[in-house]
Short mmCIF file of C-alpha atoms in Angstrom, two decimals:
data_model
loop_
_atom_site.label_atom_id
_atom_site.label_comp_id
_atom_site.label_asym_id
_atom_site.label_seq_id
_atom_site.Cartn_x
_atom_site.Cartn_y
_atom_site.Cartn_z
CA MET A 1 0.00 0.00 0.00
CA ALA A 2 1.32 3.40 -0.95
CA GLU A 3 1.46 5.87 1.87
CA GLY A 4 0.41 9.46 1.61
CA GLY A 5 -2.63 8.90 -0.57
CA GLY A 6 -1.25 6.57 -3.32
CA ASN A 7 -3.32 3.77 -4.85
CA PRO A 8 -2.38 0.18 -4.24
CA ALA A 9 -0.73 -1.69 -7.04
CA GLY A 10 -3.06 -2.65 -9.84
CA ASP A 11 -5.70 -0.08 -8.85
CA ASP A 12 -6.34 2.27 -11.78
CA ARG A 13 -9.03 4.39 -10.02
CA PRO A 14 -8.36 8.04 -9.61
CA ARG A 15 -6.23 8.76 -6.68
CA GLN A 16 -8.04 10.24 -3.62
CA LEU A 17 -6.60 11.96 -0.69
CA PHE A 18 -7.49 10.72 2.84
CA ASN A 19 -6.54 11.72 6.28
CA ARG A 20 -5.45 9.54 9.04
CA TYR A 21 -7.89 9.36 11.99
CA TYR A 22 -5.51 11.16 14.24
CA ASP A 23 -5.07 13.90 11.68
CA ALA A 24 -8.83 14.40 10.97
CA PRO A 25 -10.32 17.68 12.13
CA THR A 26 -12.60 17.43 15.29
CA THR A 27 -15.38 19.53 16.75
CA PRO A 28 -14.80 20.37 20.40
CA LEU A 29 -17.57 19.30 22.90
CA PRO A 30 -19.42 22.07 24.67
CA ARG A 31 -18.43 22.75 28.25
CA VAL A 32 -21.17 22.06 30.76
CA ARG A 33 -21.02 23.59 34.20
CA PRO A 34 -22.97 22.22 37.27
CA GLU A 35 -24.91 25.46 37.71
CA ASP A 36 -26.18 25.09 34.13
CA LEU A 37 -27.71 21.74 35.03
CA LEU A 38 -29.54 23.15 38.06
CA GLN A 39 -31.05 25.97 36.03
CA ALA A 40 -32.16 23.78 33.12
CA PRO A 41 -35.94 23.06 33.06
CA ILE A 42 -37.01 19.48 33.88
CA ARG A 43 -38.93 17.85 31.07
CA GLN A 44 -41.97 15.80 32.15
CA GLU A 45 -43.48 13.16 29.96
CA PRO A 46 -47.28 13.34 29.57
CA ALA A 47 -49.19 10.64 31.44
CA THR A 48 -50.45 8.07 28.98
CA GLN A 49 -51.64 5.36 31.42
CA GLU A 50 -55.26 5.05 32.44
CA PRO A 51 -56.18 5.91 36.05
CA GLY A 52 -55.97 3.00 38.47
CA VAL A 53 -58.80 1.21 40.34
CA ARG A 54 -58.47 3.48 43.35
CA ASP A 55 -58.92 6.59 41.17
CA ARG A 56 -62.03 5.10 39.54
CA VAL A 57 -63.56 4.25 42.96
CA ARG A 58 -62.92 7.79 44.22
CA ALA A 59 -64.46 9.27 41.10
CA ALA A 60 -67.54 7.02 41.47
CA GLY A 61 -67.89 7.98 45.14
CA ARG A 62 -67.82 11.67 44.28
CA THR A 63 -70.51 11.07 41.65
CA VAL A 64 -72.76 9.14 44.05
CA GLY A 65 -72.25 11.71 46.78
CA ARG A 66 -73.27 14.50 44.45
CA GLY A 67 -76.39 12.44 43.46
CA VAL A 68 -77.51 11.91 47.07
CA GLY A 69 -76.73 15.47 48.01
CA ASP A 70 -78.79 16.77 45.12
CA MET A 71 -81.88 14.77 46.24
CA PRO A 72 -84.54 16.74 48.17
CA LEU A 73 -84.65 16.05 51.93
CA ARG A 74 -88.34 15.13 51.66
CA VAL A 75 -87.49 12.25 49.32
CA VAL A 76 -84.72 10.99 51.62
CA TYR A 77 -86.96 11.09 54.72
CA THR A 78 -89.85 9.38 52.88
CA ALA A 79 -87.59 6.54 51.72
CA GLY A 80 -86.20 6.07 55.24
CA ALA A 81 -89.69 5.98 56.78
CA ALA A 82 -90.79 3.36 54.26
CA VAL A 83 -87.86 1.10 55.15
CA VAL A 84 -88.55 1.43 58.90
CA THR A 85 -92.26 0.60 58.36
CA VAL A 86 -91.47 -2.55 56.39
CA VAL A 87 -89.03 -3.78 59.05
CA ALA A 88 -91.58 -3.10 61.85
CA VAL A 89 -94.32 -5.06 60.03
CA LEU A 90 -91.99 -8.03 59.53
CA LEU A 91 -91.00 -8.04 63.21
CA VAL A 92 -94.64 -7.92 64.37
CA PHE A 93 -95.50 -10.82 62.05
CA LEU A 94 -92.61 -12.95 63.35
CA VAL A 95 -93.37 -12.26 67.01
CA PHE A 96 -97.12 -12.87 66.93
CA SER A 97 -97.46 -15.48 64.17
CA GLY A 98 -97.28 -18.33 66.72
CA ASP A 99 -99.91 -16.96 69.14
CA LYS A 100 -103.14 -18.89 69.60
CA PRO A 101 -106.25 -17.76 71.45
CA GLU A 102 -106.77 -19.63 74.70
CA GLU A 103 -110.31 -20.67 73.75
CA ARG A 104 -109.15 -22.22 70.47
CA GLU A 105 -106.41 -24.11 72.29
CA ARG A 106 -108.91 -25.44 74.82
CA VAL A 107 -111.27 -26.73 72.11
CA GLN A 108 -108.43 -28.50 70.30
CA GLU A 109 -107.23 -30.19 73.46
CA ALA A 110 -110.76 -31.34 74.29
CA ALA A 111 -111.12 -32.88 70.85
CA ALA A 112 -107.79 -34.66 71.18
CA GLY A 113 -108.73 -36.02 74.59
CA GLY A 114 -111.75 -37.95 73.34
CA ALA A 115 -114.51 -38.07 75.92
CA GLY A 116 -115.12 -34.90 77.84
CA VAL A 117 -116.88 -31.59 77.67
CA THR A 118 -117.56 -30.28 74.16
CA SER A 119 -119.97 -27.55 75.13
CA ALA A 120 -119.01 -24.19 76.57
CA ALA A 121 -122.37 -23.76 78.32
CA PRO A 122 -122.12 -21.60 81.43
CA SER A 123 -122.12 -23.30 84.82
CA ALA A 124 -125.11 -23.07 87.10
CA SER A 125 -122.78 -22.40 90.03
CA PRO A 126 -122.76 -18.93 91.58
CA THR A 127 -120.31 -16.41 90.12
CA PRO A 128 -117.64 -15.00 92.46
CA SER A 129 -116.79 -11.37 92.90
CA PRO A 130 -114.21 -10.09 90.40
CA SER A 131 -110.50 -10.23 91.30
CA PRO A 132 -110.81 -12.01 94.67
CA VAL A 133 -107.92 -11.56 97.06
CA LEU A 134 -106.56 -14.71 98.70
CA PRO A 135 -104.74 -14.81 102.04
CA LYS A 136 -101.07 -15.79 102.07
CA VAL A 137 -100.60 -19.46 101.23
CA PRO A 138 -99.14 -21.49 104.11
CA VAL A 139 -95.95 -23.39 103.31
CA SER A 140 -97.23 -26.42 105.22
CA ARG A 141 -100.51 -27.27 106.91
CA ALA A 142 -101.78 -30.76 107.73
CA MET A 143 -104.76 -31.96 105.70
CA PRO A 144 -107.97 -32.40 107.70
CA ILE A 145 -109.30 -35.96 108.05
CA PHE A 146 -113.08 -35.71 107.94
CA PRO A 147 -115.24 -38.19 109.90
CA GLY A 148 -117.74 -40.60 108.39
CA SER A 149 -117.60 -43.33 105.73
CA GLY A 150 -118.28 -41.14 102.68
CA SER A 151 -119.63 -42.34 99.34
CA SER A 152 -118.90 -45.75 97.85
CA THR A 153 -116.15 -45.91 95.23
CA VAL A 154 -117.59 -47.69 92.18
CA SER A 155 -114.58 -47.35 89.83
CA TYR A 156 -111.81 -44.98 88.84
CA VAL A 157 -111.88 -41.99 86.52
CA LEU A 158 -109.23 -42.26 83.79
CA ASP A 159 -108.87 -38.67 82.63
CA ARG A 160 -106.40 -39.19 79.78
CA LYS A 161 -106.74 -35.60 78.63
CA SER A 162 -105.43 -34.36 81.99
CA GLY A 163 -103.18 -37.37 82.61
CA ILE A 164 -104.54 -38.50 86.02
CA SER A 165 -106.83 -41.09 87.62
CA TYR A 166 -108.87 -40.89 90.84
CA ALA A 167 -111.93 -42.32 92.60
CA LYS A 168 -115.34 -42.35 90.87
CA TYR A 169 -118.26 -42.29 93.31
CA GLY A 170 -121.70 -43.80 93.24
CA THR A 171 -124.94 -42.27 94.54
CA PRO A 172 -125.54 -39.40 95.27
CA TRP A 173 -122.87 -38.39 92.78
CA GLU A 174 -123.77 -38.24 89.10
CA ASP A 175 -121.60 -37.80 86.02
CA GLY A 176 -122.16 -34.54 84.21
CA ASP A 177 -120.70 -32.16 81.65
CA LEU A 178 -119.28 -28.96 83.03
CA ALA A 179 -116.92 -26.78 80.96
CA PRO A 180 -113.97 -26.59 81.04
CA PHE A 181 -113.61 -29.85 82.99
CA ALA A 182 -112.78 -32.98 80.99
CA PHE A 183 -114.71 -35.07 83.54
CA ALA A 184 -117.12 -33.94 86.25
CA GLN A 185 -119.27 -35.41 89.04
CA ARG A 186 -121.99 -33.45 90.80
CA THR A 187 -124.82 -33.81 93.30
CA GLY A 188 -128.18 -32.10 93.49
CA ALA A 189 -127.95 -28.52 94.70
CA GLU A 190 -129.28 -27.90 98.18
CA ASP A 191 -129.59 -24.26 99.18
CA GLY A 192 -128.47 -23.50 95.61
CA VAL A 193 -124.90 -24.80 96.06
CA PRO A 194 -124.09 -28.26 94.58
CA ALA A 195 -121.19 -30.52 95.50
CA LEU A 196 -118.71 -30.71 92.65
CA ILE A 197 -115.73 -32.79 91.52
CA GLY A 198 -113.95 -31.93 88.25
CA SER A 199 -110.62 -32.57 86.53
CA ALA A 200 -108.96 -30.78 83.61
CA PRO A 201 -105.61 -29.53 82.40
CA LEU A 202 -104.65 -26.44 84.38
CA PRO A 203 -106.76 -23.54 83.04
CA GLY A 204 -104.98 -20.55 81.57
CA ALA A 205 -101.52 -20.32 80.12
CA ALA A 206 -98.99 -23.13 80.55
CA PRO A 207 -96.82 -22.37 83.61
CA GLY A 208 -93.54 -23.57 82.11
CA THR A 209 -91.16 -25.92 83.88
CA LEU A 210 -92.23 -27.04 87.36
CA ALA A 211 -89.30 -28.68 89.13
CA THR A 212 -89.94 -28.34 92.88
CA TYR A 213 -92.80 -28.64 95.35
CA ALA A 214 -92.58 -24.88 95.85
CA ASP A 215 -93.30 -24.45 92.12
CA TYR A 216 -96.38 -26.66 92.40
CA ARG A 217 -97.55 -24.87 95.55
CA LYS A 218 -97.42 -21.55 93.69
CA ILE A 219 -99.40 -22.97 90.76
CA ALA A 220 -101.90 -24.55 93.18
CA ALA A 221 -102.57 -21.08 94.63
CA ARG A 222 -103.23 -19.79 91.11
CA ALA A 223 -105.62 -22.71 90.51
CA ALA A 224 -107.39 -22.11 93.83
CA LYS A 225 -108.10 -18.52 92.81
CA TRP A 226 -109.55 -19.80 89.54
CA THR A 227 -111.88 -22.24 91.40
CA LEU A 228 -113.59 -19.38 93.25
CA ARG A 229 -115.86 -19.01 90.22
CA HIS A 230 -117.56 -22.17 91.50
CA GLN A 231 -118.16 -20.69 94.96
CA PRO A 232 -120.92 -18.27 95.95
CA GLN A 233 -120.22 -14.60 95.38
CA ASP A 234 -118.23 -12.68 98.00
CA SER A 235 -116.93 -15.88 99.64
CA LYS A 236 -114.24 -15.43 102.31
CA ILE A 237 -111.39 -17.91 102.07
CA THR A 238 -109.51 -19.60 104.90
CA TRP A 239 -106.74 -22.12 104.17
CA THR A 240 -107.23 -25.56 105.73
CA ALA A 241 -104.42 -27.62 104.12
CA SER A 242 -101.10 -27.28 102.29
CA VAL A 243 -99.32 -30.58 101.60
CA PRO A 244 -97.52 -32.40 98.76
CA LEU A 245 -99.39 -35.11 96.86
CA ARG A 246 -98.91 -38.75 97.83
CA ARG A 247 -97.89 -39.88 94.31
CA GLY A 248 -95.68 -38.01 91.88
CA MET A 249 -94.93 -34.29 91.94
CA GLY A 250 -97.78 -32.01 92.91
CA TRP A 251 -99.44 -30.03 95.66
CA LEU A 252 -102.76 -29.87 97.50
CA LEU A 253 -104.30 -26.72 98.92
CA GLY A 254 -107.46 -26.98 101.01
CA TYR A 255 -109.69 -24.04 101.83
CA LYS A 256 -112.95 -23.18 103.53
CA ALA A 257 -115.23 -20.77 101.66
CA SER A 258 -117.58 -18.85 103.96
CA TYR A 259 -120.62 -17.01 102.52
CA ARG A 260 -124.22 -16.08 103.16
CA ILE A 261 -127.33 -17.45 101.55
CA GLY A 262 -130.10 -15.06 102.50
CA ALA A 263 -129.63 -14.27 106.17
CA LYS A 264 -127.86 -17.54 107.01
CA LYS A 265 -124.13 -18.21 107.14
CA HIS A 266 -122.86 -21.19 105.19
CA SER A 267 -119.56 -22.63 104.05
CA SER A 268 -117.99 -25.16 101.71
CA GLN A 269 -114.92 -27.35 102.12
CA ALA A 270 -112.75 -27.51 99.00
CA PHE A 271 -109.59 -29.30 97.82
CA VAL A 272 -107.44 -28.02 94.94
CA MET A 273 -104.83 -30.52 93.68
CA VAL A 274 -102.27 -29.78 90.96
CA ALA A 275 -100.37 -32.84 89.70
CA GLY A 276 -97.51 -33.26 87.23
CA ALA A 277 -98.63 -35.62 84.47
CA GLY A 278 -95.84 -35.36 81.91
CA LYS A 279 -97.83 -32.94 79.76
CA ARG A 280 -97.43 -29.30 78.74
CA LYS A 281 -99.84 -28.36 81.54
CA PRO A 282 -100.19 -30.03 84.93
CA ALA A 283 -103.51 -31.64 85.83
CA LEU A 284 -106.06 -29.95 88.10
CA LEU A 285 -108.42 -31.93 90.34
CA PHE A 286 -110.94 -29.72 92.15
CA ALA A 287 -113.62 -30.77 94.64
CA SER A 288 -116.01 -28.70 96.74
CA VAL A 289 -118.71 -29.85 99.16
CA PRO A 290 -121.16 -27.42 100.84
CA ASP A 291 -122.09 -27.73 104.51
CA SER A 292 -125.59 -28.80 103.45
CA ARG A 293 -123.95 -32.10 102.31
CA SER A 294 -121.42 -32.42 105.12
CA GLU A 295 -121.76 -36.23 105.04
CA LEU A 296 -119.74 -36.05 101.77
CA TYR A 297 -116.74 -34.29 103.32
CA ARG A 298 -115.02 -37.69 103.61
CA ASP A 299 -115.05 -37.96 99.79
CA LEU A 300 -112.52 -35.13 99.66
CA ASP A 301 -110.01 -37.24 101.60
CA MET A 302 -110.57 -40.24 99.32
CA LEU A 303 -109.81 -38.12 96.23
CA PHE A 304 -106.46 -37.15 97.74
CA TRP A 305 -105.62 -40.76 98.62
CA THR A 306 -106.51 -42.16 95.20
CA LEU A 307 -105.13 -39.43 92.92
CA SER A 308 -102.35 -40.77 90.69
CA PRO A 309 -100.68 -39.73 87.43
CA LEU A 310 -101.35 -42.06 84.49
#
């Protein structure tokens, strides 16, 4: 190769001059000072990405807020009242949908029990004064043992509706229908007050769980107050007995009802027995004998001795 711009051997092309790289002319680089960099404007690229999920949620919230804020207050209050009304109606329906009238429940139980009272005819017994007040129930008081032989026991009452059995008497007792008792025995009324024996599930609402004798004593007091409808009006009550039953769980309360018939003083001896029978309601056995049939007082004792859960 020829140096200084000559052509190589055998190359007939016109000869061209060239410069070596270290002899070529150069352009000097500009001098940059640090203060120039601090004063130079910072270039920002335009945002090309779409807003994220958080930005979209915030934008939607602002839109909804503006929509609710623009609504008239009357519309907001009306909508709120409608919601409250619907919730109240639903709650009332849920709370009271299971209630049943006591009379309907009584009729259904009588039908399920088979034999018994199907008529709600009013009793011929005198009506007591409203809301009678009973004296304090004694925790314990021995049951009176009445003299005499009493009536003959001809068989036993099997009150399956109430869940108990007890003595069934012959003359002068007669079977009869008397609401709400499932089974009743009565005698002819002398001086307008008949002797009465009747059994039924405890009237009124079910008392719930009865676990102790004290529970049964309390329910027996409630039952005794209910039985005053079968005593003459304005009767005065004196407790004569407060003892547990001989068989099973239950309690007996005895009382003397004092009253006037015309100008004469009279009284009746009564037993109220509440017995657990494995049912939703305990069984009630009630018996009352007026002083005009005092020879039947002994029958009260026999009811207590023969009462038994089925």
